[in-house]
């Protein structure tokens, strides 16, 4: 089953044509006056906005992230996840969840309530220690964070009956469900592994003209991923400590020789006939051309000064610390619209769910809260929106000490422009049986959620806030045109 | 005649006896000593063992294939760790890959599935039979990944690796239902805990090394005896666990996908990122039948890969889309082997090279997940490869940080060697405890320096520099560096030329420069 082909939108056609001009892959250096070509300019932003995608690799257990709290639903959750005995239960204790109870401005229907993760686990010395998402609870309840229920890749709106229906032409499924690498790619680019354009890069394409140096539009502070690659926009990688200065190209000599330094510089940046050789050198050239500018920009905002030093020093924390410094240095970088990509691994909790997930959730909460506070101190809290994404959610069923691959999951959006203290999407019923009961229509077995909101709608809502016009969203998200009914709105409403 | 002499040489290489196992080396080095808690709580000793093997073991082909297999049947030190003796767990897994690298793939599947290392990494040892009372189901991780990554992949394949029946309507190999069924087969397999726990100086007891290196054993109380139906095969209910496991692994091994799925990935690891379907077909045929009716003969597969015309035909040297980017950790290994860099102290205390900004961004057994450092289907975005939809897996490690990290690391190591913590002392302190680094894995470049002896006149100095560049070109990339590039390098080495009053250090600097220029240039980086 093929994904429906993207519209041959005028924006994309124009960008593709202009792409022919720069075959070396270097980004357009100057703001292009697209209106001069008879096309509507994407956006000429005067204010600053940044999207920060926080990808949780492995498939985050959403059931233990945003946890049923009201008695009816907690009991169902506890019965299913309890595992029949305390020793291998993956259900969190309700008593702890009291501290992380979420208080939306408007209560959910049917008296449903939810809490963020909170648990008491054993530390390395065997002592009990509380790990919970206290920071994000505070942000949610004060209106700076929102939660989106049951979101995941869909080609078309789909019920359980549609899922069971064998007519895959009328009811197409996303490809390669439950496969880590393909679902990661699907979330980032609407296409499975092998994809070369992500939606973060495509909204970057629209924003290139807003930045005086388009090279810094899309910045990754983690390993290679397709998310930030657009047709023109390219992912620029910065390490947690800044841009790597290449000694041999930067200093005046190599092993005391100027001649060697000069030849080396030629060899690592020259164009080559062999395609692989050429592409490798292009990356080095990009680093040499842009690295110093990055380091100059962030050099004014050292990591060990406020507000950056309040972001916890974990792997994810260090990445967001660098993002904060880059945001602080935006004027020097000449950027008004940026998309960042950071990530954290370890979420594939088939085993030791309680212990490992507790630490993951604690870190995510502390880091996202620290990052939000840093943006507040920098005066850009309303201009920066961070959001989570993951391969998939997980099964509700307990496999003995963990959960297995799922599909739909819950996610979080944090920032001053977020309409927080609110839930979006539809909270799913809790069931694992295979019946025609209403409660069994929202999972596809073992509590694997059938998404009631598509990842395209999630992305479209963020892209719209970022500045993409409604007519441009279909080009960014190929499946978006299959949605738009009142049950699957293009704008989920969580951004102000 | 020429091709039979390559085959003869390769055969001889493949028959080279295996050196000491990694587990044995750990024991012999004292890292099994229970009196030192830094040994049973640290994983570093296996890093030493693996680097030693990669850089110095005499059976280089076996080691190379084992490393390639470690990128397909992946376990990673970034995953969960054994409570104690984690180093022995990974050493044993490395030994399993080596034992079977030039053996048979079916045996490899057995040994990998029954290893405590894989048991922990993909949750086999956690997995128990279904429990209707609580709703608990078997853990599905290994069942899914053994199909997706270790045997058949996601889609039906023709023998030449192309999608079957065709690429517009590919057919999935397995469904969620197959995964749920197959998961039952792996339930109940647990670590062999029959060896006695060892008492440590503090007085308490810790699990022994044997738990981490013996094959898993079956606990029938945890095993599911429900019937299993997967991929068209039924294993009847109440089949003894050992028989069910054999039947399941046999069924996977005999699937027509395995030859092209595994064969193509091995071609990608060893020769080129985008092999022609015909090449894949020839290699898959060797997997399917080694010529004597045996399926899964690794020697036949490796020979088919390395001796194939597509691998050795000189026209591919100028084929602009042929080749593969050398993996960063392999570039370092090649440096060590080419220039005889070994551990001066004999302790090989070399640590991870995973840091992307300060080191190579890649290290053995340190992939971020079971999906390895890079995907077989990775297409680098915003490149000419994306336009032609060509895969280049190793490019998943290439970005603005890693290209710089690599050059900086090599510039330092070429001159000074690899920094090791307290190399003269086998004893291992805990991380951060007053480590004193010394350069221990050092190249002396004796043969290269010998080429720069005379330099009586500028013409002689130029000839010597040319000989130096030729030698390094030949040893490191089979002479594939073009004349134009060589001439640039020679001119750099002779501006100014050495002369009779040049110091030893100045000669050394010329050698380091030649090595760095070679290891930095794209003609070396892309193996053809």
mmCIF file of N, CA, C and O in Angstrom, chain A residues 83-84 176 178-182 193-194 196 224 229-230 233-234 237 239 245 247-248 255-256 267 270 272 274-277 279-281 283 286-287 350-351 398-401 404-405 448, chain B residues 123 126 134 136-137 139-141 144-145 148 154-155 176 320 322-323 371 375 377-379 381-384 395-396 398-401 408 411 415 485 488 492 509 512-513 522-523 525 528:
data_model
loop_
_atom_site.group_PDB
_atom_site.id
_atom_site.type_symbol
_atom_site.label_atom_id
_atom_site.label_comp_id
_atom_site.label_asym_id
_atom_site.label_seq_id
_atom_site.Cartn_x
_atom_site.Cartn_y
_atom_site.Cartn_z
ATOM 1 N N UNK A 83 -0.668 -7.450 37.346
ATOM 2 C CA UNK A 83 0.050 -8.707 37.178
ATOM 3 C C UNK A 83 -0.310 -9.751 38.200
ATOM 4 O O UNK A 83 0.377 -10.758 38.348
ATOM 5 N N UNK A 84 -1.351 -9.502 38.933
ATOM 6 C CA UNK A 84 -1.805 -10.532 39.868
ATOM 7 C C UNK A 84 -0.957 -10.646 41.108
ATOM 8 O O UNK A 84 -1.147 -11.534 41.920
ATOM 9 N N UNK A 176 4.535 -0.960 8.299
ATOM 10 C CA UNK A 176 5.515 -1.463 9.270
ATOM 11 C C UNK A 176 5.207 -1.032 10.702
ATOM 12 O O UNK A 176 6.091 -0.589 11.430
ATOM 13 N N UNK A 178 4.683 -1.231 14.578
ATOM 14 C CA UNK A 178 5.381 -1.933 15.666
ATOM 15 C C UNK A 178 6.868 -2.145 15.400
ATOM 16 O O UNK A 178 7.546 -2.771 16.206
ATOM 17 N N UNK A 179 7.378 -1.667 14.269
ATOM 18 C CA UNK A 179 8.802 -1.796 14.000
ATOM 19 C C UNK A 179 9.485 -0.488 14.401
ATOM 20 O O UNK A 179 9.168 0.575 13.868
ATOM 21 N N UNK A 180 10.441 -0.559 15.331
ATOM 22 C CA UNK A 180 11.063 0.655 15.877
ATOM 23 C C UNK A 180 11.514 1.637 14.816
ATOM 24 O O UNK A 180 11.118 2.799 14.819
ATOM 25 N N UNK A 181 12.440 1.182 13.964
ATOM 26 C CA UNK A 181 13.081 2.118 13.048
ATOM 27 C C UNK A 181 12.084 2.729 12.071
ATOM 28 O O UNK A 181 12.167 3.914 11.750
ATOM 29 N N UNK A 182 11.116 1.945 11.637
ATOM 30 C CA UNK A 182 10.147 2.478 10.687
ATOM 31 C C UNK A 182 9.168 3.439 11.344
ATOM 32 O O UNK A 182 8.792 4.458 10.765
ATOM 33 N N UNK A 193 11.547 3.813 7.035
ATOM 34 C CA UNK A 193 12.998 3.913 6.922
ATOM 35 C C UNK A 193 13.438 4.041 5.470
ATOM 36 O O UNK A 193 12.957 3.324 4.608
ATOM 37 N N UNK A 194 14.382 4.944 5.210
ATOM 38 C CA UNK A 194 14.820 5.220 3.845
ATOM 39 C C UNK A 194 14.304 6.564 3.374
ATOM 40 O O UNK A 194 14.655 7.062 2.317
ATOM 41 N N UNK A 196 13.806 10.562 3.074
ATOM 42 C CA UNK A 196 14.828 11.612 3.059
ATOM 43 C C UNK A 196 14.317 12.996 3.399
ATOM 44 O O UNK A 196 15.086 13.940 3.367
ATOM 45 N N UNK A 224 22.170 11.481 13.819
ATOM 46 C CA UNK A 224 21.453 11.706 12.555
ATOM 47 C C UNK A 224 20.031 11.165 12.610
ATOM 48 O O UNK A 224 19.778 10.071 13.073
ATOM 49 N N UNK A 229 15.492 17.175 7.920
ATOM 50 C CA UNK A 229 15.886 17.325 6.517
ATOM 51 C C UNK A 229 14.696 17.739 5.686
ATOM 52 O O UNK A 229 13.678 17.071 5.670
ATOM 53 N N UNK A 230 14.840 18.864 4.991
ATOM 54 C CA UNK A 230 13.766 19.285 4.100
ATOM 55 C C UNK A 230 14.240 19.177 2.671
ATOM 56 O O UNK A 230 15.218 18.498 2.379
ATOM 57 N N UNK A 233 16.182 22.880 3.268
ATOM 58 C CA UNK A 233 16.721 22.964 4.624
ATOM 59 C C UNK A 233 17.457 21.678 4.956
ATOM 60 O O UNK A 233 17.016 20.588 4.607
ATOM 61 N N UNK A 234 18.592 21.825 5.619
ATOM 62 C CA UNK A 234 19.359 20.650 6.007
ATOM 63 C C UNK A 234 19.602 20.683 7.494
ATOM 64 O O UNK A 234 19.731 21.740 8.090
ATOM 65 N N UNK A 237 24.375 19.763 12.501
ATOM 66 C CA UNK A 237 24.602 19.086 13.771
ATOM 67 C C UNK A 237 25.557 19.890 14.642
ATOM 68 O O UNK A 237 26.623 20.300 14.187
ATOM 69 N N UNK A 239 27.333 19.665 18.587
ATOM 70 C CA UNK A 239 27.446 18.760 19.726
ATOM 71 C C UNK A 239 26.976 19.462 20.993
ATOM 72 O O UNK A 239 26.766 20.672 21.011
ATOM 73 N N UNK A 245 35.752 22.292 16.632
ATOM 74 C CA UNK A 245 36.765 23.022 15.877
ATOM 75 C C UNK A 245 37.732 21.986 15.319
ATOM 76 O O UNK A 245 38.259 21.167 16.066
ATOM 77 N N UNK A 247 41.023 21.086 14.413
ATOM 78 C CA UNK A 247 42.371 21.603 14.691
ATOM 79 C C UNK A 247 43.205 21.754 13.427
ATOM 80 O O UNK A 247 43.793 22.805 13.179
ATOM 81 N N UNK A 248 43.259 20.687 12.646
ATOM 82 C CA UNK A 248 44.190 20.677 11.515
ATOM 83 C C UNK A 248 43.807 21.694 10.459
ATOM 84 O O UNK A 248 44.656 22.114 9.670
ATOM 85 N N UNK A 255 51.580 19.323 12.280
ATOM 86 C CA UNK A 255 52.902 18.724 12.513
ATOM 87 C C UNK A 255 54.005 19.684 12.040
ATOM 88 O O UNK A 255 54.936 19.308 11.322
ATOM 89 N N UNK A 256 53.830 20.961 12.399
ATOM 90 C CA UNK A 256 54.798 22.021 12.085
ATOM 91 C C UNK A 256 54.877 22.393 10.607
ATOM 92 O O UNK A 256 55.827 23.078 10.214
ATOM 93 N N UNK A 267 42.140 18.624 0.493
ATOM 94 C CA UNK A 267 41.669 17.251 0.326
ATOM 95 C C UNK A 267 40.323 17.021 0.996
ATOM 96 O O UNK A 267 39.482 16.288 0.466
ATOM 97 N N UNK A 270 37.430 19.374 -1.124
ATOM 98 C CA UNK A 270 37.281 19.494 -2.578
ATOM 99 C C UNK A 270 36.111 18.656 -3.098
ATOM 100 O O UNK A 270 35.704 17.662 -2.486
ATOM 101 N N UNK A 272 34.404 15.943 -5.515
ATOM 102 C CA UNK A 272 34.902 14.663 -5.999
ATOM 103 C C UNK A 272 33.901 14.055 -6.968
ATOM 104 O O UNK A 272 32.699 14.309 -6.873
ATOM 105 N N UNK A 274 33.414 10.647 -7.342
ATOM 106 C CA UNK A 274 32.717 9.558 -6.645
ATOM 107 C C UNK A 274 31.682 10.175 -5.708
ATOM 108 O O UNK A 274 32.006 11.064 -4.909
ATOM 109 N N UNK A 275 30.447 9.691 -5.798
ATOM 110 C CA UNK A 275 29.346 10.341 -5.073
ATOM 111 C C UNK A 275 29.533 10.279 -3.564
ATOM 112 O O UNK A 275 29.295 11.255 -2.839
ATOM 113 N N UNK A 276 29.963 9.124 -3.059
ATOM 114 C CA UNK A 276 30.130 8.994 -1.607
ATOM 115 C C UNK A 276 31.227 9.931 -1.122
ATOM 116 O O UNK A 276 31.100 10.601 -0.088
ATOM 117 N N UNK A 277 32.334 9.980 -1.877
ATOM 118 C CA UNK A 277 33.434 10.879 -1.491
ATOM 119 C C UNK A 277 32.943 12.319 -1.441
ATOM 120 O O UNK A 277 33.243 13.074 -0.514
ATOM 121 N N UNK A 279 29.896 13.571 -1.097
ATOM 122 C CA UNK A 279 28.956 13.903 -0.016
ATOM 123 C C UNK A 279 29.668 14.012 1.329
ATOM 124 O O UNK A 279 29.296 14.823 2.167
ATOM 125 N N UNK A 280 30.690 13.208 1.536
ATOM 126 C CA UNK A 280 31.436 13.281 2.799
ATOM 127 C C UNK A 280 32.120 14.644 2.907
ATOM 128 O O UNK A 280 32.048 15.320 3.928
ATOM 129 N N UNK A 281 32.764 15.053 1.823
ATOM 130 C CA UNK A 281 33.468 16.343 1.843
ATOM 131 C C UNK A 281 32.520 17.518 2.011
ATOM 132 O O UNK A 281 32.867 18.538 2.610
ATOM 133 N N UNK A 283 29.977 17.662 3.882
ATOM 134 C CA UNK A 283 29.698 17.826 5.306
ATOM 135 C C UNK A 283 30.849 18.552 5.990
ATOM 136 O O UNK A 283 30.641 19.475 6.796
ATOM 137 N N UNK A 286 30.738 22.200 5.148
ATOM 138 C CA UNK A 286 29.686 22.911 5.877
ATOM 139 C C UNK A 286 30.150 23.230 7.292
ATOM 140 O O UNK A 286 29.902 24.313 7.827
ATOM 141 N N UNK A 287 30.837 22.295 7.915
ATOM 142 C CA UNK A 287 31.323 22.491 9.271
ATOM 143 C C UNK A 287 32.349 23.619 9.303
ATOM 144 O O UNK A 287 32.306 24.498 10.164
ATOM 145 N N UNK A 350 10.616 -3.369 27.613
ATOM 146 C CA UNK A 350 10.046 -4.716 27.651
ATOM 147 C C UNK A 350 10.227 -5.327 29.035
ATOM 148 O O UNK A 350 9.462 -6.196 29.439
ATOM 149 N N UNK A 351 11.295 -4.913 29.712
ATOM 150 C CA UNK A 351 11.586 -5.472 31.034
ATOM 151 C C UNK A 351 11.985 -4.346 31.972
ATOM 152 O O UNK A 351 12.333 -3.254 31.543
ATOM 153 N N UNK A 398 0.644 -6.562 30.869
ATOM 154 C CA UNK A 398 1.927 -6.737 31.535
ATOM 155 C C UNK A 398 2.578 -8.005 30.990
ATOM 156 O O UNK A 398 1.948 -9.057 30.950
ATOM 157 N N UNK A 399 3.832 -7.947 30.571
ATOM 158 C CA UNK A 399 4.484 -9.164 30.067
ATOM 159 C C UNK A 399 5.300 -9.860 31.148
ATOM 160 O O UNK A 399 6.096 -10.727 30.867
ATOM 161 N N UNK A 400 5.057 -9.468 32.381
ATOM 162 C CA UNK A 400 5.797 -10.069 33.485
ATOM 163 C C UNK A 400 6.555 -9.006 34.248
ATOM 164 O O UNK A 400 6.620 -9.029 35.470
ATOM 165 N N UNK A 401 7.158 -8.093 33.555
ATOM 166 C CA UNK A 401 7.790 -6.952 34.234
ATOM 167 C C UNK A 401 7.917 -5.769 33.297
ATOM 168 O O UNK A 401 8.702 -4.873 33.511
ATOM 169 N N UNK A 404 5.031 -4.290 25.848
ATOM 170 C CA UNK A 404 5.566 -4.506 24.498
ATOM 171 C C UNK A 404 5.098 -3.414 23.539
ATOM 172 O O UNK A 404 4.382 -2.506 23.933
ATOM 173 N N UNK A 405 5.521 -3.525 22.288
ATOM 174 C CA UNK A 405 5.302 -2.445 21.335
ATOM 175 C C UNK A 405 3.822 -2.154 21.117
ATOM 176 O O UNK A 405 3.019 -3.059 20.954
ATOM 177 N N UNK A 448 -3.012 -2.168 22.855
ATOM 178 C CA UNK A 448 -2.269 -1.327 21.903
ATOM 179 C C UNK A 448 -3.270 -0.335 21.312
ATOM 180 O O UNK A 448 -4.197 -0.737 20.644
ATOM 181 N N UNK B 123 15.470 -9.438 26.411
ATOM 182 C CA UNK B 123 14.431 -9.864 27.367
ATOM 183 C C UNK B 123 13.982 -11.319 27.273
ATOM 184 O O UNK B 123 12.878 -11.654 27.703
ATOM 185 N N UNK B 126 13.648 -12.739 30.855
ATOM 186 C CA UNK B 126 12.525 -12.188 31.613
ATOM 187 C C UNK B 126 11.224 -12.880 31.286
ATOM 188 O O UNK B 126 10.255 -12.789 32.028
ATOM 189 N N UNK B 134 -3.861 -12.941 35.641
ATOM 190 C CA UNK B 134 -3.419 -11.547 35.679
ATOM 191 C C UNK B 134 -3.406 -10.925 34.296
ATOM 192 O O UNK B 134 -3.196 -9.729 34.162
ATOM 193 N N UNK B 136 -1.143 -11.532 32.111
ATOM 194 C CA UNK B 136 0.241 -11.431 31.646
ATOM 195 C C UNK B 136 0.447 -12.280 30.403
ATOM 196 O O UNK B 136 -0.068 -13.397 30.292
ATOM 197 N N UNK B 137 1.233 -11.718 29.460
ATOM 198 C CA UNK B 137 1.558 -12.427 28.222
ATOM 199 C C UNK B 137 3.071 -12.529 28.071
ATOM 200 O O UNK B 137 3.800 -11.750 28.675
ATOM 201 N N UNK B 139 6.847 -12.014 26.807
ATOM 202 C CA UNK B 139 7.566 -10.853 26.289
ATOM 203 C C UNK B 139 7.826 -11.056 24.796
ATOM 204 O O UNK B 139 8.305 -12.109 24.385
ATOM 205 N N UNK B 140 7.535 -10.044 23.990
ATOM 206 C CA UNK B 140 7.591 -10.219 22.538
ATOM 207 C C UNK B 140 8.878 -9.716 21.899
ATOM 208 O O UNK B 140 9.046 -9.806 20.679
ATOM 209 N N UNK B 141 9.774 -9.157 22.704
ATOM 210 C CA UNK B 141 10.914 -8.463 22.117
ATOM 211 C C UNK B 141 11.749 -9.381 21.226
ATOM 212 O O UNK B 141 11.987 -9.075 20.054
ATOM 213 N N UNK B 144 10.096 -10.671 17.946
ATOM 214 C CA UNK B 144 10.002 -9.678 16.867
ATOM 215 C C UNK B 144 11.358 -9.426 16.233
ATOM 216 O O UNK B 144 11.512 -9.443 15.019
ATOM 217 N N UNK B 145 12.370 -9.174 17.092
ATOM 218 C CA UNK B 145 13.655 -8.756 16.532
ATOM 219 C C UNK B 145 14.401 -9.901 15.850
ATOM 220 O O UNK B 145 15.139 -9.667 14.895
ATOM 221 N N UNK B 148 12.746 -9.643 12.469
ATOM 222 C CA UNK B 148 12.987 -8.400 11.731
ATOM 223 C C UNK B 148 14.452 -8.179 11.409
ATOM 224 O O UNK B 148 14.780 -7.637 10.353
ATOM 225 N N UNK B 154 11.438 -7.524 7.114
ATOM 226 C CA UNK B 154 10.023 -7.156 7.147
ATOM 227 C C UNK B 154 9.234 -7.571 5.914
ATOM 228 O O UNK B 154 8.024 -7.721 5.974
ATOM 229 N N UNK B 155 9.916 -7.695 4.779
ATOM 230 C CA UNK B 155 9.186 -7.982 3.534
ATOM 231 C C UNK B 155 9.747 -9.215 2.845
ATOM 232 O O UNK B 155 10.951 -9.489 2.910
ATOM 233 N N UNK B 176 1.600 -9.261 13.550
ATOM 234 C CA UNK B 176 1.656 -9.206 15.005
ATOM 235 C C UNK B 176 1.320 -10.572 15.592
ATOM 236 O O UNK B 176 1.891 -11.005 16.594
ATOM 237 N N UNK B 320 31.359 5.868 -10.271
ATOM 238 C CA UNK B 320 31.141 6.936 -9.287
ATOM 239 C C UNK B 320 30.167 6.569 -8.181
ATOM 240 O O UNK B 320 30.061 7.268 -7.181
ATOM 241 N N UNK B 322 30.068 3.352 -6.770
ATOM 242 C CA UNK B 322 30.456 2.102 -6.124
ATOM 243 C C UNK B 322 31.200 2.405 -4.825
ATOM 244 O O UNK B 322 31.877 3.420 -4.702
ATOM 245 N N UNK B 323 31.117 1.490 -3.885
ATOM 246 C CA UNK B 323 31.954 1.581 -2.697
ATOM 247 C C UNK B 323 31.148 1.766 -1.436
ATOM 248 O O UNK B 323 29.924 1.715 -1.417
ATOM 249 N N UNK B 371 19.355 -1.841 16.728
ATOM 250 C CA UNK B 371 19.337 -1.441 15.332
ATOM 251 C C UNK B 371 20.692 -0.949 14.836
ATOM 252 O O UNK B 371 20.793 -0.340 13.782
ATOM 253 N N UNK B 375 21.433 1.924 9.772
ATOM 254 C CA UNK B 375 20.485 0.995 9.204
ATOM 255 C C UNK B 375 20.940 0.573 7.822
ATOM 256 O O UNK B 375 21.479 1.387 7.076
ATOM 257 N N UNK B 377 19.164 0.302 5.367
ATOM 258 C CA UNK B 377 18.393 1.060 4.384
ATOM 259 C C UNK B 377 18.556 2.565 4.499
ATOM 260 O O UNK B 377 17.787 3.329 3.927
ATOM 261 N N UNK B 378 19.576 3.027 5.231
ATOM 262 C CA UNK B 378 19.733 4.481 5.457
ATOM 263 C C UNK B 378 20.124 5.183 4.174
ATOM 264 O O UNK B 378 21.087 4.807 3.502
ATOM 265 N N UNK B 379 19.358 6.236 3.855
ATOM 266 C CA UNK B 379 19.667 7.063 2.693
ATOM 267 C C UNK B 379 19.964 8.465 3.232
ATOM 268 O O UNK B 379 19.097 9.081 3.848
ATOM 269 N N UNK B 381 19.849 12.115 3.795
ATOM 270 C CA UNK B 381 18.993 13.154 3.225
ATOM 271 C C UNK B 381 19.806 14.299 2.629
ATOM 272 O O UNK B 381 20.961 14.489 2.984
ATOM 273 N N UNK B 382 19.200 15.058 1.738
ATOM 274 C CA UNK B 382 19.808 16.244 1.126
ATOM 275 C C UNK B 382 21.100 15.918 0.384
ATOM 276 O O UNK B 382 22.023 16.732 0.351
ATOM 277 N N UNK B 383 21.198 14.728 -0.185
ATOM 278 C CA UNK B 383 22.403 14.358 -0.928
ATOM 279 C C UNK B 383 22.012 13.808 -2.293
ATOM 280 O O UNK B 383 20.850 13.518 -2.556
ATOM 281 N N UNK B 384 23.032 13.648 -3.138
ATOM 282 C CA UNK B 384 22.801 13.028 -4.448
ATOM 283 C C UNK B 384 22.308 11.597 -4.270
ATOM 284 O O UNK B 384 21.585 11.063 -5.111
ATOM 285 N N UNK B 395 26.833 6.467 6.384
ATOM 286 C CA UNK B 395 26.629 7.914 6.443
ATOM 287 C C UNK B 395 25.714 8.328 7.585
ATOM 288 O O UNK B 395 25.605 9.512 7.903
ATOM 289 N N UNK B 396 25.068 7.344 8.196
ATOM 290 C CA UNK B 396 24.245 7.707 9.347
ATOM 291 C C UNK B 396 25.116 8.214 10.494
ATOM 292 O O UNK B 396 24.629 8.868 11.413
ATOM 293 N N UNK B 398 27.736 10.222 9.857
ATOM 294 C CA UNK B 398 28.453 11.395 9.348
ATOM 295 C C UNK B 398 27.648 12.655 9.589
ATOM 296 O O UNK B 398 26.522 12.781 9.114
ATOM 297 N N UNK B 399 28.201 13.571 10.341
ATOM 298 C CA UNK B 399 27.588 14.892 10.504
ATOM 299 C C UNK B 399 28.684 15.877 10.871
ATOM 300 O O UNK B 399 29.854 15.506 10.968
ATOM 301 N N UNK B 400 28.279 17.141 11.059
ATOM 302 C CA UNK B 400 29.266 18.200 11.254
ATOM 303 C C UNK B 400 30.142 17.978 12.476
ATOM 304 O O UNK B 400 31.263 18.465 12.544
ATOM 305 N N UNK B 401 29.622 17.226 13.444
ATOM 306 C CA UNK B 401 30.413 16.956 14.644
ATOM 307 C C UNK B 401 31.393 15.821 14.396
ATOM 308 O O UNK B 401 32.589 15.941 14.693
ATOM 309 N N UNK B 408 40.355 15.323 14.438
ATOM 310 C CA UNK B 408 41.103 15.718 15.634
ATOM 311 C C UNK B 408 41.688 14.503 16.349
ATOM 312 O O UNK B 408 42.835 14.501 16.782
ATOM 313 N N UNK B 411 44.582 12.979 14.292
ATOM 314 C CA UNK B 411 45.773 13.829 14.295
ATOM 315 C C UNK B 411 46.587 13.589 15.567
ATOM 316 O O UNK B 411 47.809 13.548 15.555
ATOM 317 N N UNK B 415 50.254 10.722 15.858
ATOM 318 C CA UNK B 415 51.521 11.189 16.411
ATOM 319 C C UNK B 415 51.862 10.495 17.723
ATOM 320 O O UNK B 415 52.972 10.032 17.928
ATOM 321 N N UNK B 485 46.175 13.275 -6.393
ATOM 322 C CA UNK B 485 46.218 13.447 -4.944
ATOM 323 C C UNK B 485 47.593 13.099 -4.395
ATOM 324 O O UNK B 485 48.126 13.794 -3.521
ATOM 325 N N UNK B 488 49.907 15.948 -4.794
ATOM 326 C CA UNK B 488 49.675 17.014 -3.801
ATOM 327 C C UNK B 488 50.337 16.652 -2.487
ATOM 328 O O UNK B 488 50.943 17.499 -1.813
ATOM 329 N N UNK B 492 53.366 18.531 -0.468
ATOM 330 C CA UNK B 492 53.254 18.987 0.926
ATOM 331 C C UNK B 492 54.415 18.466 1.755
ATOM 332 O O UNK B 492 54.917 19.153 2.647
ATOM 333 N N UNK B 509 57.641 13.650 11.624
ATOM 334 C CA UNK B 509 56.531 14.527 11.254
ATOM 335 C C UNK B 509 56.104 14.317 9.810
ATOM 336 O O UNK B 509 54.918 14.408 9.482
ATOM 337 N N UNK B 512 53.995 11.138 9.894
ATOM 338 C CA UNK B 512 52.665 11.402 10.450
ATOM 339 C C UNK B 512 51.805 12.166 9.441
ATOM 340 O O UNK B 512 50.614 11.895 9.293
ATOM 341 N N UNK B 513 52.410 13.131 8.782
ATOM 342 C CA UNK B 513 51.667 13.934 7.810
ATOM 343 C C UNK B 513 51.139 13.067 6.676
ATOM 344 O O UNK B 513 49.993 13.218 6.250
ATOM 345 N N UNK B 522 39.178 11.702 1.009
ATOM 346 C CA UNK B 522 37.986 10.914 0.683
ATOM 347 C C UNK B 522 38.299 9.651 -0.109
ATOM 348 O O UNK B 522 37.545 8.673 -0.031
ATOM 349 N N UNK B 523 39.405 9.669 -0.852
ATOM 350 C CA UNK B 523 39.733 8.459 -1.621
ATOM 351 C C UNK B 523 40.090 7.298 -0.706
ATOM 352 O O UNK B 523 39.943 6.132 -1.072
ATOM 353 N N UNK B 525 38.760 7.292 2.586
ATOM 354 C CA UNK B 525 37.567 7.102 3.414
ATOM 355 C C UNK B 525 36.536 6.231 2.719
ATOM 356 O O UNK B 525 35.817 5.475 3.380
ATOM 357 N N UNK B 528 36.710 1.101 -2.121
ATOM 358 C CA UNK B 528 36.098 0.664 -3.390
ATOM 359 C C UNK B 528 36.537 -0.747 -3.755
ATOM 360 O O UNK B 528 37.614 -1.169 -3.451
#
